Amino acid sequence: MRRREFLKGSAALGVAAIAAPAVIAAERQRVLKFVPQTDVAGLDPVWTPTYPARDHSLMVFDTLFAQDDSYRAVPQMVDGVVTENDGLTWKLTLRPGLVFHDGSPVLARDCVASIQRWAKRDSFGGALMAATNELSAADDKTIVFSLKRPFPLLPDALGKSYPRICPMMPERLAKTDAFTQITEMVGSGPFKFVANERVAGARLVYERFDGYVPRPSGTAQWTSGPKVVHFDRVEWTIIPDPSTAFSALKSGEIDWWWTPDADLLPALRGDKSVNVRVADPTGQIGTLRFNHLIAPFNNAALRRAVLGAIDQRDFMTAIVGDDNTLWHDGVGYFCPGTPYASDAGMAALTGPRDLEKSKAAVKAAGYNGEKVVVLAPADIPNLKALADMTADMLTKIGFNVDYQAMGWGALVQRRFKEDPVEQGGWNIFSTFWSGMDQSTPAGHAFIRGNGKPTGPGWPTAPKIEALRDAWLAASDEATRKKIAVDMQLQAFEDVPYAPLGQYFFATAHRADLTGMLNGLPAFWNVKRG
């Protein structure tokens, strides 16, 4: 090689080497790389009531109201609210400048169709529509609820942040049957979904929507306030293996890991390039769900006997270890720290644990040695730990336990079987709910008592249902709090499920990210410092 050619080549190589860090730095300012807990199984936020689907939908779709850090419903897409006729008429006026991702303006008729579709799948929405005589669009900007009876929690229903949210979409999509998935993701939220880069089980991509108009005032909190986006692109990468996600975060290949394993937290906390924090102050609440349709747990006395044997400390220690800053016991039927939590009836869970006494209570309740099938998800460590603890506890108090391990997907399908255990049925499974989901009677799926419509477990508890109806109709907060106390007392009698404690998961992100909000993973407000 001639010297001149060599120098020319080496100079070009040097420029590339110098430019590469600048290119990488520019990309880091432009792109946020995130690892969610799991993939989004269904993209339609009305059809799919899962947390990843909720997080996805809040990027793509906006809501009429939203929640702040005090769990209050505040206007989001709505500019103004007027109530008339002693609370029987609500007029919601849309903010100016709202546009869907396809370029069409957001109109009141789009919102009417969106609310109607959502309400067919959501229990809070169903209660709202049951109280509604007519929902209409008075003009392009005004949504009108004409109610049969007052429904003071209307903003709370339309602005809830737990699944299912009430997403606004174009009328042409919102007219889709509520039990059929939409596949075209067109909302008016701060991000557009990049459908051609979707790889099921591996990847989702979002781009900043330049047509999005944030609220002009207020502070970003939870799902409310100005949603100002600082990244051009957000990439979700599904990484099932914790060690792989751990290495990627430490090396800077990813920016944010939503739910790192608890045993990896000490190593992450020791890395100055990574910040670890508790994102959601409501945490996750463990639950033990009984099958109320078949023996033996169609017997309320047996359910109460099991309640007396539960030591929430043991369950939470099995999940996150001895660090009790990461978990709480003494958890009742409403999330601790939220307005409706109380100590009513809590002696059933916090009194001295006596397994021999519980064993005697099981026998006195008429248990005849029937097989008790405990479903255990072998592929989700936290849930498997709950199943292991449950099986051990039940065995100690005299139950004939049949522990059946399977994948979570198979368990989700299996729990819909209403058959006897000899025909593939089940008796108990455990799961976690976000504390926010258990903060009010409206969104608390497991405290329902309306039989088959309740879903797997199928409890029938008419007194609980009557109290829930009264709570929804109550005109003031003091009355709602009193009703919530009565609901908890009744739940300790009917035992639709057993609370197992609350734990707080930590999220981990690169230390140069700032503006992270409390609650769910929000991708507005966050930026690289």
Short mmCIF file of C-alpha atoms in Angstrom, two decimals:
data_model
loop_
_atom_site.label_atom_id
_atom_site.label_comp_id
_atom_site.label_asym_id
_atom_site.label_seq_id
_atom_site.Cartn_x
_atom_site.Cartn_y
_atom_site.Cartn_z
CA MET A 1 0.00 0.00 0.00
CA ARG A 2 1.29 3.46 -0.85
CA ARG A 3 1.96 5.76 2.08
CA ARG A 4 -0.50 8.37 0.80
CA GLU A 5 -3.26 5.77 0.55
CA PHE A 6 -2.41 4.47 4.00
CA LEU A 7 -2.58 7.94 5.53
CA LYS A 8 -5.83 8.64 3.71
CA GLY A 9 -7.34 5.38 4.99
CA SER A 10 -6.12 5.86 8.53
CA ALA A 11 -7.42 9.41 8.58
CA ALA A 12 -10.85 8.22 7.48
CA LEU A 13 -10.78 5.48 10.14
CA GLY A 14 -9.84 8.07 12.74
CA VAL A 15 -12.76 10.29 11.78
CA ALA A 16 -15.12 7.31 12.09
CA ALA A 17 -13.67 6.40 15.46
CA ILE A 18 -14.10 9.96 16.67
CA ALA A 19 -17.58 10.26 15.20
CA ALA A 20 -18.86 6.98 16.64
CA PRO A 21 -19.14 8.19 20.25
CA ALA A 22 -20.93 11.31 19.03
CA VAL A 23 -23.39 9.18 17.06
CA ILE A 24 -23.98 6.95 20.07
CA ALA A 25 -24.43 9.98 22.32
CA ALA A 26 -26.93 11.50 19.90
CA GLU A 27 -28.90 8.26 19.79
CA ARG A 28 -28.99 8.07 23.60
CA GLN A 29 -30.51 11.55 23.72
CA ARG A 30 -33.09 10.51 21.13
CA VAL A 31 -33.98 6.94 22.16
CA LEU A 32 -35.14 5.48 25.49
CA LYS A 33 -34.69 1.71 25.83
CA PHE A 34 -36.99 -0.05 28.28
CA VAL A 35 -37.49 -3.62 29.53
CA PRO A 36 -41.08 -4.26 30.70
CA GLN A 37 -42.13 -7.01 33.09
CA THR A 38 -43.41 -9.09 30.20
CA ASP A 39 -44.68 -8.79 26.65
CA VAL A 40 -48.00 -7.18 25.79
CA ALA A 41 -50.23 -10.14 24.97
CA GLY A 42 -52.95 -8.00 23.42
CA LEU A 43 -52.64 -4.41 22.23
CA ASP A 44 -56.31 -3.45 22.56
CA PRO A 45 -56.61 -1.73 25.99
CA VAL A 46 -60.34 -2.51 26.21
CA TRP A 47 -59.96 -6.17 25.34
CA THR A 48 -56.84 -6.87 27.44
CA PRO A 49 -56.92 -5.98 31.19
CA THR A 50 -53.22 -6.50 31.93
CA TYR A 51 -50.63 -4.10 33.30
CA PRO A 52 -48.33 -4.20 30.22
CA ALA A 53 -51.37 -3.54 27.99
CA ARG A 54 -52.35 -0.63 30.25
CA ASP A 55 -48.82 0.82 30.08
CA HIS A 56 -48.77 0.44 26.30
CA SER A 57 -52.20 2.03 25.92
CA LEU A 58 -51.36 5.10 28.01
CA MET A 59 -48.58 5.88 25.56
CA VAL A 60 -50.85 5.61 22.53
CA PHE A 61 -54.22 6.71 23.89
CA ASP A 62 -55.23 9.62 26.09
CA THR A 63 -58.07 9.73 28.63
CA LEU A 64 -60.71 12.34 29.44
CA PHE A 65 -59.64 12.45 33.09
CA ALA A 66 -56.49 11.20 34.82
CA GLN A 67 -55.20 10.49 38.32
CA ASP A 68 -52.78 12.61 40.32
CA ASP A 69 -50.50 11.55 43.17
CA SER A 70 -53.37 11.86 45.65
CA TYR A 71 -55.46 9.38 43.60
CA ARG A 72 -57.88 12.15 42.60
CA ALA A 73 -59.50 12.34 39.18
CA VAL A 74 -58.50 15.55 37.36
CA PRO A 75 -59.23 16.75 33.80
CA GLN A 76 -56.86 15.51 31.09
CA MET A 77 -58.41 15.73 27.60
CA VAL A 78 -61.29 17.63 29.19
CA ASP A 79 -61.03 21.42 29.34
CA GLY A 80 -64.10 22.11 31.44
CA VAL A 81 -66.85 20.30 33.35
CA VAL A 82 -70.35 21.58 34.11
CA THR A 83 -72.94 19.72 36.19
CA GLU A 84 -76.60 20.67 36.09
CA ASN A 85 -80.01 19.40 37.18
CA ASP A 86 -78.85 18.33 40.66
CA GLY A 87 -76.00 16.25 39.25
CA LEU A 88 -78.10 14.44 36.65
CA THR A 89 -76.49 16.25 33.71
CA TRP A 90 -72.73 16.37 33.09
CA LYS A 91 -71.24 18.38 30.22
CA LEU A 92 -67.59 17.72 29.40
CA THR A 93 -65.86 20.12 27.01
CA LEU A 94 -62.77 18.89 25.15
CA ARG A 95 -59.53 20.85 25.12
CA PRO A 96 -58.71 22.63 21.85
CA GLY A 97 -56.10 21.17 19.50
CA LEU A 98 -56.64 17.46 20.23
CA VAL A 99 -55.71 15.33 17.21
CA PHE A 100 -55.59 11.59 16.51
CA HIS A 101 -52.48 9.98 15.08
CA ASP A 102 -54.17 9.68 11.68
CA GLY A 103 -54.52 13.46 11.53
CA SER A 104 -58.25 13.64 12.26
CA PRO A 105 -59.48 15.93 15.05
CA VAL A 106 -60.74 14.41 18.30
CA LEU A 107 -64.49 14.99 18.35
CA ALA A 108 -67.10 14.43 21.02
CA ARG A 109 -68.69 11.61 19.00
CA ASP A 110 -65.35 9.75 19.03
CA CYS A 111 -65.35 9.98 22.81
CA VAL A 112 -68.96 8.85 23.12
CA ALA A 113 -68.27 5.73 21.05
CA SER A 114 -65.05 5.08 23.00
CA ILE A 115 -66.82 5.28 26.38
CA GLN A 116 -69.61 3.01 25.20
CA ARG A 117 -67.18 0.33 23.97
CA TRP A 118 -65.05 0.48 27.14
CA ALA A 119 -68.06 0.32 29.46
CA LYS A 120 -69.11 -3.03 28.02
CA ARG A 121 -65.93 -4.63 29.40
CA ASP A 122 -65.16 -2.61 32.54
CA SER A 123 -67.10 -2.98 35.81
CA PHE A 124 -66.73 0.69 36.80
CA GLY A 125 -67.75 1.72 33.31
CA GLY A 126 -70.67 -0.67 33.44
CA ALA A 127 -71.85 0.92 36.69
CA LEU A 128 -71.59 4.37 35.11
CA MET A 129 -73.61 3.35 32.06
CA ALA A 130 -76.21 1.63 34.24
CA ALA A 131 -76.77 5.04 35.85
CA THR A 132 -76.86 6.80 32.46
CA ASN A 133 -80.06 7.47 30.58
CA GLU A 134 -78.31 8.91 27.50
CA LEU A 135 -74.71 9.60 26.45
CA SER A 136 -74.45 11.97 23.51
CA ALA A 137 -72.36 14.54 21.65
CA ALA A 138 -74.07 17.93 21.83
CA ASP A 139 -71.54 19.29 19.32
CA ASP A 140 -67.99 18.54 18.21
CA LYS A 141 -66.51 19.54 21.57
CA THR A 142 -69.21 18.70 24.15
CA ILE A 143 -69.93 15.26 25.66
CA VAL A 144 -73.20 15.06 27.60
CA PHE A 145 -74.16 12.47 30.21
CA SER A 146 -77.87 12.51 31.07
CA LEU A 147 -78.15 10.36 34.17
CA LYS A 148 -81.01 8.38 35.71
CA ARG A 149 -79.54 8.98 39.14
CA PRO A 150 -76.55 10.94 40.44
CA PHE A 151 -73.15 9.37 39.81
CA PRO A 152 -70.62 11.62 41.56
CA LEU A 153 -67.72 9.30 40.70
CA LEU A 154 -68.10 9.88 36.95
CA PRO A 155 -64.62 11.50 36.61
CA ASP A 156 -63.07 8.68 38.64
CA ALA A 157 -64.51 6.09 36.27
CA LEU A 158 -63.33 7.87 33.13
CA GLY A 159 -59.90 8.66 34.59
CA LYS A 160 -58.88 5.50 36.44
CA SER A 161 -55.32 4.32 35.84
CA TYR A 162 -55.77 0.65 36.67
CA PRO A 163 -56.85 -1.75 33.89
CA ARG A 164 -59.05 -1.23 32.00
CA ILE A 165 -58.42 2.47 31.36
CA CYS A 166 -61.01 4.36 29.29
CA PRO A 167 -59.05 5.12 26.08
CA MET A 168 -60.25 7.64 23.51
CA MET A 169 -60.01 6.41 19.91
CA PRO A 170 -61.58 7.38 16.58
CA GLU A 171 -65.24 6.49 16.24
CA ARG A 172 -64.49 4.11 13.36
CA LEU A 173 -62.38 1.98 15.74
CA ALA A 174 -64.56 2.49 18.80
CA LYS A 175 -67.52 1.04 16.89
CA THR A 176 -65.72 -2.34 16.93
CA ASP A 177 -67.47 -4.91 19.10
CA ALA A 178 -66.03 -4.74 22.62
CA PHE A 179 -65.32 -8.48 22.54
CA THR A 180 -63.33 -8.25 19.30
CA GLN A 181 -59.76 -6.96 19.43
CA ILE A 182 -58.83 -3.88 17.46
CA THR A 183 -55.44 -4.17 15.78
CA GLU A 184 -55.00 -0.61 14.49
CA MET A 185 -53.46 1.49 17.22
CA VAL A 186 -54.71 5.03 16.55
CA GLY A 187 -55.05 7.23 19.58
CA SER A 188 -54.36 10.84 20.53
CA GLY A 189 -51.70 10.10 23.13
CA PRO A 190 -48.13 11.41 23.24
CA PHE A 191 -46.67 8.44 21.31
CA LYS A 192 -47.51 6.67 18.06
CA PHE A 193 -47.19 2.89 17.92
CA VAL A 194 -44.81 1.70 15.19
CA ALA A 195 -46.69 -1.38 14.04
CA ASN A 196 -44.18 -2.55 11.41
CA GLU A 197 -41.47 -2.91 14.08
CA ARG A 198 -43.58 -5.03 16.40
CA VAL A 199 -42.06 -8.48 17.08
CA ALA A 200 -44.35 -10.54 19.30
CA GLY A 201 -42.52 -11.75 22.37
CA ALA A 202 -39.51 -9.53 21.68
CA ARG A 203 -40.11 -5.89 20.79
CA LEU A 204 -42.47 -2.90 20.70
CA VAL A 205 -41.54 0.54 19.38
CA TYR A 206 -43.12 3.97 19.87
CA GLU A 207 -42.35 7.33 18.30
CA ARG A 208 -43.11 10.79 19.63
CA PHE A 209 -46.38 12.15 18.22
CA ASP A 210 -45.54 15.67 17.06
CA GLY A 211 -49.23 16.56 16.91
CA TYR A 212 -49.79 15.94 20.63
CA VAL A 213 -50.78 19.01 22.65
CA PRO A 214 -49.93 18.67 26.37
CA ARG A 215 -52.09 20.33 28.97
CA PRO A 216 -50.93 23.95 29.18
CA SER A 217 -50.72 24.05 32.98
CA GLY A 218 -50.30 21.89 36.03
CA THR A 219 -47.67 19.39 37.15
CA ALA A 220 -47.09 15.93 35.75
CA GLN A 221 -48.21 13.40 38.38
CA TRP A 222 -49.13 9.72 37.95
CA THR A 223 -51.19 9.84 34.70
CA SER A 224 -52.18 13.51 34.96
CA GLY A 225 -50.78 16.90 34.03
CA PRO A 226 -48.72 18.01 31.02
CA LYS A 227 -47.39 14.97 29.13
CA VAL A 228 -44.21 16.49 27.69
CA VAL A 229 -42.12 14.00 25.70
CA HIS A 230 -38.33 14.41 25.58
CA PHE A 231 -37.44 11.32 23.52
CA ASP A 232 -38.13 10.82 19.83
CA ARG A 233 -38.41 7.08 20.24
CA VAL A 234 -39.07 4.51 22.98
CA GLU A 235 -38.12 0.88 22.45
CA TRP A 236 -39.51 -1.92 24.61
CA THR A 237 -37.36 -5.05 24.57
CA ILE A 238 -38.68 -8.23 26.16
CA ILE A 239 -35.86 -9.91 28.12
CA PRO A 240 -37.18 -12.90 30.11
CA ASP A 241 -33.77 -13.81 31.54
CA PRO A 242 -32.99 -11.59 34.58
CA SER A 243 -29.21 -11.98 34.28
CA THR A 244 -29.31 -10.77 30.67
CA ALA A 245 -31.40 -7.73 31.61
CA PHE A 246 -29.09 -7.08 34.58
CA SER A 247 -25.98 -7.05 32.38
CA ALA A 248 -27.67 -4.90 29.72
CA LEU A 249 -28.67 -2.27 32.29
CA LYS A 250 -25.23 -2.13 33.90
CA SER A 251 -23.52 -1.79 30.52
CA GLY A 252 -25.91 0.89 29.32
CA GLU A 253 -27.42 -1.20 26.52
CA ILE A 254 -30.80 -0.53 28.08
CA ASP A 255 -31.93 2.49 30.10
CA TRP A 256 -34.73 1.19 32.29
CA TRP A 257 -35.65 -2.22 33.71
CA TRP A 258 -39.12 -2.08 35.20
CA THR A 259 -39.05 -5.08 37.55
CA PRO A 260 -35.57 -6.39 38.38
CA ASP A 261 -35.42 -9.52 40.53
CA ALA A 262 -35.16 -8.80 44.25
CA ASP A 263 -31.94 -10.81 44.62
CA LEU A 264 -30.22 -8.58 42.04
CA LEU A 265 -31.10 -5.31 43.76
CA PRO A 266 -28.04 -5.17 46.07
CA ALA A 267 -25.69 -5.37 43.07
CA LEU A 268 -27.66 -2.72 41.21
CA ARG A 269 -27.70 -0.43 44.23
CA GLY A 270 -23.92 -0.74 44.39
CA ASP A 271 -23.52 0.62 40.85
CA LYS A 272 -23.28 4.42 40.74
CA SER A 273 -24.41 4.46 37.11
CA VAL A 274 -27.79 2.95 38.12
CA ASN A 275 -30.59 4.30 40.30
CA VAL A 276 -32.94 1.93 42.13
CA ARG A 277 -36.22 3.19 43.59
CA VAL A 278 -39.69 2.04 44.56
CA ALA A 279 -41.87 3.29 41.72
CA ASP A 280 -45.37 2.50 42.93
CA PRO A 281 -46.20 3.43 46.54
CA THR A 282 -49.27 1.17 46.40
CA GLY A 283 -47.08 -1.86 45.69
CA GLN A 284 -48.37 -5.32 44.80
CA ILE A 285 -50.85 -7.21 46.97
CA GLY A 286 -50.80 -10.98 47.12
CA THR A 287 -54.14 -12.78 46.99
CA LEU A 288 -55.31 -16.34 47.53
CA ARG A 289 -58.39 -16.98 45.39
CA PHE A 290 -60.87 -19.71 46.31
CA ASN A 291 -63.15 -21.51 43.88
CA HIS A 292 -66.59 -20.86 45.39
CA LEU A 293 -68.47 -23.16 43.00
CA ILE A 294 -67.23 -26.55 44.17
CA ALA A 295 -66.30 -28.31 47.41
CA PRO A 296 -64.69 -27.73 49.74
CA PHE A 297 -64.43 -23.93 49.44
CA ASN A 298 -68.06 -23.40 48.60
CA ASN A 299 -68.27 -23.50 52.42
CA ALA A 300 -67.68 -20.04 53.94
CA ALA A 301 -66.71 -21.54 57.31
CA LEU A 302 -63.83 -23.38 55.64
CA ARG A 303 -62.69 -20.19 53.92
CA ARG A 304 -62.68 -18.43 57.29
CA ALA A 305 -60.71 -21.31 58.81
CA VAL A 306 -58.00 -20.83 56.15
CA LEU A 307 -57.97 -17.09 56.84
CA GLY A 308 -57.09 -17.81 60.45
CA ALA A 309 -54.01 -19.80 59.44
CA ILE A 310 -52.46 -17.19 57.13
CA ASP A 311 -49.37 -15.42 58.38
CA GLN A 312 -48.76 -12.63 55.90
CA ARG A 313 -45.20 -12.19 57.15
CA ASP A 314 -44.32 -15.70 56.03
CA PHE A 315 -45.79 -15.14 52.56
CA MET A 316 -44.01 -11.83 52.04
CA THR A 317 -40.69 -13.12 53.34
CA ALA A 318 -40.93 -15.94 50.80
CA ILE A 319 -41.30 -13.31 48.07
CA VAL A 320 -38.72 -10.62 48.95
CA GLY A 321 -36.78 -11.90 51.95
CA ASP A 322 -36.25 -10.44 55.41
CA ASP A 323 -35.98 -6.76 54.40
CA ASN A 324 -39.32 -5.60 55.82
CA THR A 325 -38.90 -2.17 54.25
CA LEU A 326 -39.97 -3.91 51.04
CA TRP A 327 -43.16 -5.47 52.39
CA HIS A 328 -46.08 -4.97 54.76
CA ASP A 329 -48.27 -7.41 56.62
CA GLY A 330 -51.56 -6.45 58.25
CA VAL A 331 -53.08 -5.92 54.81
CA GLY A 332 -56.87 -6.03 54.57
CA TYR A 333 -59.29 -5.78 51.69
CA PHE A 334 -58.23 -2.28 50.62
CA CYS A 335 -54.70 -1.14 49.82
CA PRO A 336 -52.83 0.29 52.83
CA GLY A 337 -52.23 4.02 52.63
CA THR A 338 -55.18 4.68 50.33
CA PRO A 339 -58.39 6.41 51.50
CA TYR A 340 -60.51 3.30 52.11
CA ALA A 341 -58.03 1.20 54.07
CA SER A 342 -59.07 0.53 57.68
CA ASP A 343 -58.43 -1.82 60.59
CA ALA A 344 -62.03 -3.07 60.63
CA GLY A 345 -62.10 -6.80 61.32
CA MET A 346 -58.33 -7.10 60.93
CA ALA A 347 -57.96 -9.36 63.97
CA ALA A 348 -58.83 -12.19 61.59
CA LEU A 349 -55.43 -11.65 59.96
CA THR A 350 -53.37 -9.98 62.66
CA GLY A 351 -54.34 -11.99 65.74
CA PRO A 352 -52.08 -14.78 67.04
CA ARG A 353 -51.59 -17.56 64.50
CA ASP A 354 -52.43 -21.00 65.87
CA LEU A 355 -52.28 -23.81 63.31
CA GLU A 356 -53.76 -26.36 65.69
CA LYS A 357 -56.73 -24.07 66.29
CA SER A 358 -57.11 -23.62 62.52
CA LYS A 359 -56.90 -27.40 62.04
CA ALA A 360 -59.73 -27.84 64.53
CA ALA A 361 -61.74 -25.12 62.75
CA VAL A 362 -61.29 -26.96 59.44
CA LYS A 363 -62.61 -30.16 60.97
CA ALA A 364 -65.49 -28.37 62.71
CA ALA A 365 -66.51 -26.75 59.40
CA GLY A 366 -67.20 -30.20 57.98
CA TYR A 367 -64.20 -30.83 55.76
CA ASN A 368 -64.33 -34.46 54.59
CA GLY A 369 -60.87 -34.93 53.12
CA GLU A 370 -61.75 -33.84 49.58
CA LYS A 371 -58.79 -33.27 47.29
CA VAL A 372 -57.77 -29.59 47.16
CA VAL A 373 -56.11 -28.66 43.86
CA VAL A 374 -53.62 -25.81 44.22
CA LEU A 375 -52.55 -24.30 40.88
CA ALA A 376 -48.90 -23.23 40.81
CA PRO A 377 -47.23 -21.23 38.00
CA ALA A 378 -43.78 -22.78 37.74
CA ASP A 379 -42.44 -20.04 35.44
CA ILE A 380 -43.10 -16.98 37.66
CA PRO A 381 -41.00 -17.20 40.84
CA ASN A 382 -43.10 -14.81 42.96
CA LEU A 383 -46.34 -16.58 42.18
CA LYS A 384 -44.78 -20.01 42.59
CA ALA A 385 -43.60 -18.92 46.06
CA LEU A 386 -47.17 -17.99 46.99
CA ALA A 387 -48.40 -21.38 45.74
CA ASP A 388 -45.67 -23.21 47.67
CA MET A 389 -46.53 -21.39 50.89
CA THR A 390 -50.25 -22.00 50.34
CA ALA A 391 -49.80 -25.73 49.78
CA ASP A 392 -47.65 -26.06 52.89
CA MET A 393 -50.10 -24.09 55.05
CA LEU A 394 -53.13 -26.05 53.83
CA THR A 395 -51.36 -29.37 54.47
CA LYS A 396 -50.50 -28.32 58.03
CA ILE A 397 -54.13 -27.55 58.86
CA GLY A 398 -55.44 -30.85 57.53
CA PHE A 399 -56.26 -30.45 53.86
CA ASN A 400 -55.58 -33.16 51.27
CA VAL A 401 -53.49 -31.03 48.90
CA ASP A 402 -52.91 -31.80 45.21
CA TYR A 403 -50.20 -29.36 44.09
CA GLN A 404 -50.25 -28.95 40.29
CA ALA A 405 -47.42 -26.99 38.64
CA MET A 406 -47.79 -25.51 35.16
CA GLY A 407 -46.88 -22.43 33.13
CA TRP A 408 -48.68 -19.18 33.85
CA GLY A 409 -50.36 -19.23 30.44
CA ALA A 410 -51.79 -22.68 31.13
CA LEU A 411 -52.91 -21.57 34.60
CA VAL A 412 -54.73 -18.56 33.18
CA GLN A 413 -56.70 -20.89 30.89
CA ARG A 414 -57.22 -23.55 33.58
CA ARG A 415 -58.71 -21.13 36.11
CA PHE A 416 -61.72 -20.58 33.81
CA LYS A 417 -62.74 -24.24 34.22
CA GLU A 418 -65.80 -24.58 36.42
CA ASP A 419 -65.67 -28.39 36.49
CA PRO A 420 -65.02 -30.60 39.55
CA VAL A 421 -61.36 -31.31 40.22
CA GLU A 422 -61.78 -34.85 38.86
CA GLN A 423 -62.61 -33.28 35.50
CA GLY A 424 -59.79 -30.75 35.41
CA GLY A 425 -61.16 -28.15 37.81
CA TRP A 426 -59.30 -26.41 40.62
CA ASN A 427 -59.76 -25.08 44.17
CA ILE A 428 -57.13 -22.38 44.79
CA PHE A 429 -54.71 -20.17 42.90
CA SER A 430 -52.72 -17.12 43.93
CA THR A 431 -51.89 -13.93 42.11
CA PHE A 432 -50.81 -10.34 42.67
CA TRP A 433 -52.79 -7.17 42.06
CA SER A 434 -51.47 -3.64 41.97
CA GLY A 435 -52.41 -1.88 45.19
CA MET A 436 -54.10 0.76 43.04
CA ASP A 437 -56.47 -1.93 41.75
CA GLN A 438 -57.56 -2.56 45.34
CA SER A 439 -57.85 1.06 46.40
CA THR A 440 -61.61 1.45 45.85
CA PRO A 441 -64.66 -0.83 45.66
CA ALA A 442 -65.14 0.24 42.03
CA GLY A 443 -61.96 -1.26 40.62
CA HIS A 444 -61.43 -4.07 43.10
CA ALA A 445 -62.18 -7.17 41.00
CA PHE A 446 -61.64 -9.74 43.76
CA ILE A 447 -64.05 -8.15 46.24
CA ARG A 448 -66.98 -8.57 43.87
CA GLY A 449 -69.70 -11.05 44.80
CA ASN A 450 -71.89 -11.27 41.72
CA GLY A 451 -71.29 -14.92 40.87
CA LYS A 452 -70.42 -15.96 37.33
CA PRO A 453 -69.80 -12.42 35.99
CA THR A 454 -67.12 -11.97 38.68
CA GLY A 455 -64.81 -14.36 36.82
CA PRO A 456 -62.61 -17.20 38.11
CA GLY A 457 -63.50 -17.90 41.73
CA TRP A 458 -67.13 -16.92 41.08
CA PRO A 459 -68.11 -15.82 44.62
CA THR A 460 -71.74 -15.00 45.34
CA ALA A 461 -71.94 -12.42 48.11
CA PRO A 462 -75.12 -10.32 47.84
CA LYS A 463 -74.31 -8.19 50.90
CA ILE A 464 -70.96 -7.17 49.42
CA GLU A 465 -72.65 -6.31 46.13
CA ALA A 466 -75.29 -4.21 47.89
CA LEU A 467 -72.58 -2.30 49.75
CA ARG A 468 -70.67 -1.71 46.51
CA ASP A 469 -73.81 -0.28 44.90
CA ALA A 470 -74.30 1.99 47.90
CA TRP A 471 -70.69 3.14 47.68
CA LEU A 472 -71.07 4.04 44.01
CA ALA A 473 -74.23 6.02 44.74
CA ALA A 474 -72.90 7.84 47.83
CA SER A 475 -72.77 11.61 47.48
CA ASP A 476 -69.92 12.38 49.88
CA GLU A 477 -66.56 10.95 50.89
CA ALA A 478 -67.42 10.41 54.55
CA THR A 479 -70.29 8.13 53.55
CA ARG A 480 -68.08 6.24 51.10
CA LYS A 481 -65.47 5.63 53.80
CA LYS A 482 -68.09 4.27 56.19
CA ILE A 483 -69.42 1.94 53.50
CA ALA A 484 -65.88 0.72 52.75
CA VAL A 485 -65.50 -0.22 56.43
CA ASP A 486 -68.73 -2.21 56.23
CA MET A 487 -67.53 -3.89 53.03
CA GLN A 488 -64.33 -5.03 54.70
CA LEU A 489 -66.23 -6.43 57.68
CA GLN A 490 -68.53 -8.30 55.32
CA ALA A 491 -65.57 -9.57 53.29
CA PHE A 492 -64.14 -11.16 56.44
CA GLU A 493 -67.44 -13.05 56.73
CA ASP A 494 -67.82 -14.07 53.07
CA VAL A 495 -64.06 -14.35 52.30
CA PRO A 496 -64.18 -13.94 48.51
CA TYR A 497 -60.38 -14.28 48.69
CA ALA A 498 -57.64 -14.04 51.30
CA PRO A 499 -55.14 -11.12 51.34
CA LEU A 500 -51.53 -12.35 51.64
CA GLY A 501 -49.65 -9.07 52.21
CA GLN A 502 -48.15 -6.23 50.24
CA TYR A 503 -44.70 -5.92 48.71
CA PHE A 504 -42.98 -3.05 46.98
CA PHE A 505 -41.07 -3.82 43.84
CA ALA A 506 -38.15 -1.64 42.88
CA THR A 507 -37.47 -0.35 39.40
CA ALA A 508 -33.95 0.35 38.11
CA HIS A 509 -32.77 2.85 35.51
CA ARG A 510 -29.64 4.59 34.36
CA ALA A 511 -28.65 7.38 36.73
CA ASP A 512 -28.71 10.03 34.02
CA LEU A 513 -32.49 9.71 33.61
CA THR A 514 -34.53 12.30 35.49
CA GLY A 515 -38.19 13.21 35.78
CA MET A 516 -39.45 9.70 36.53
CA LEU A 517 -43.02 9.78 37.83
CA ASN A 518 -44.57 7.71 40.60
CA GLY A 519 -46.84 4.82 39.79
CA LEU A 520 -46.82 3.07 36.45
CA PRO A 521 -44.02 3.36 33.85
CA ALA A 522 -44.68 6.75 32.23
CA PHE A 523 -42.53 7.83 29.28
CA TRP A 524 -43.41 11.50 29.31
CA ASN A 525 -41.63 13.97 31.62
CA VAL A 526 -38.57 11.66 31.76
CA LYS A 527 -35.40 12.94 30.11
CA ARG A 528 -31.69 12.34 30.06
CA GLY A 529 -29.72 14.73 32.21
#
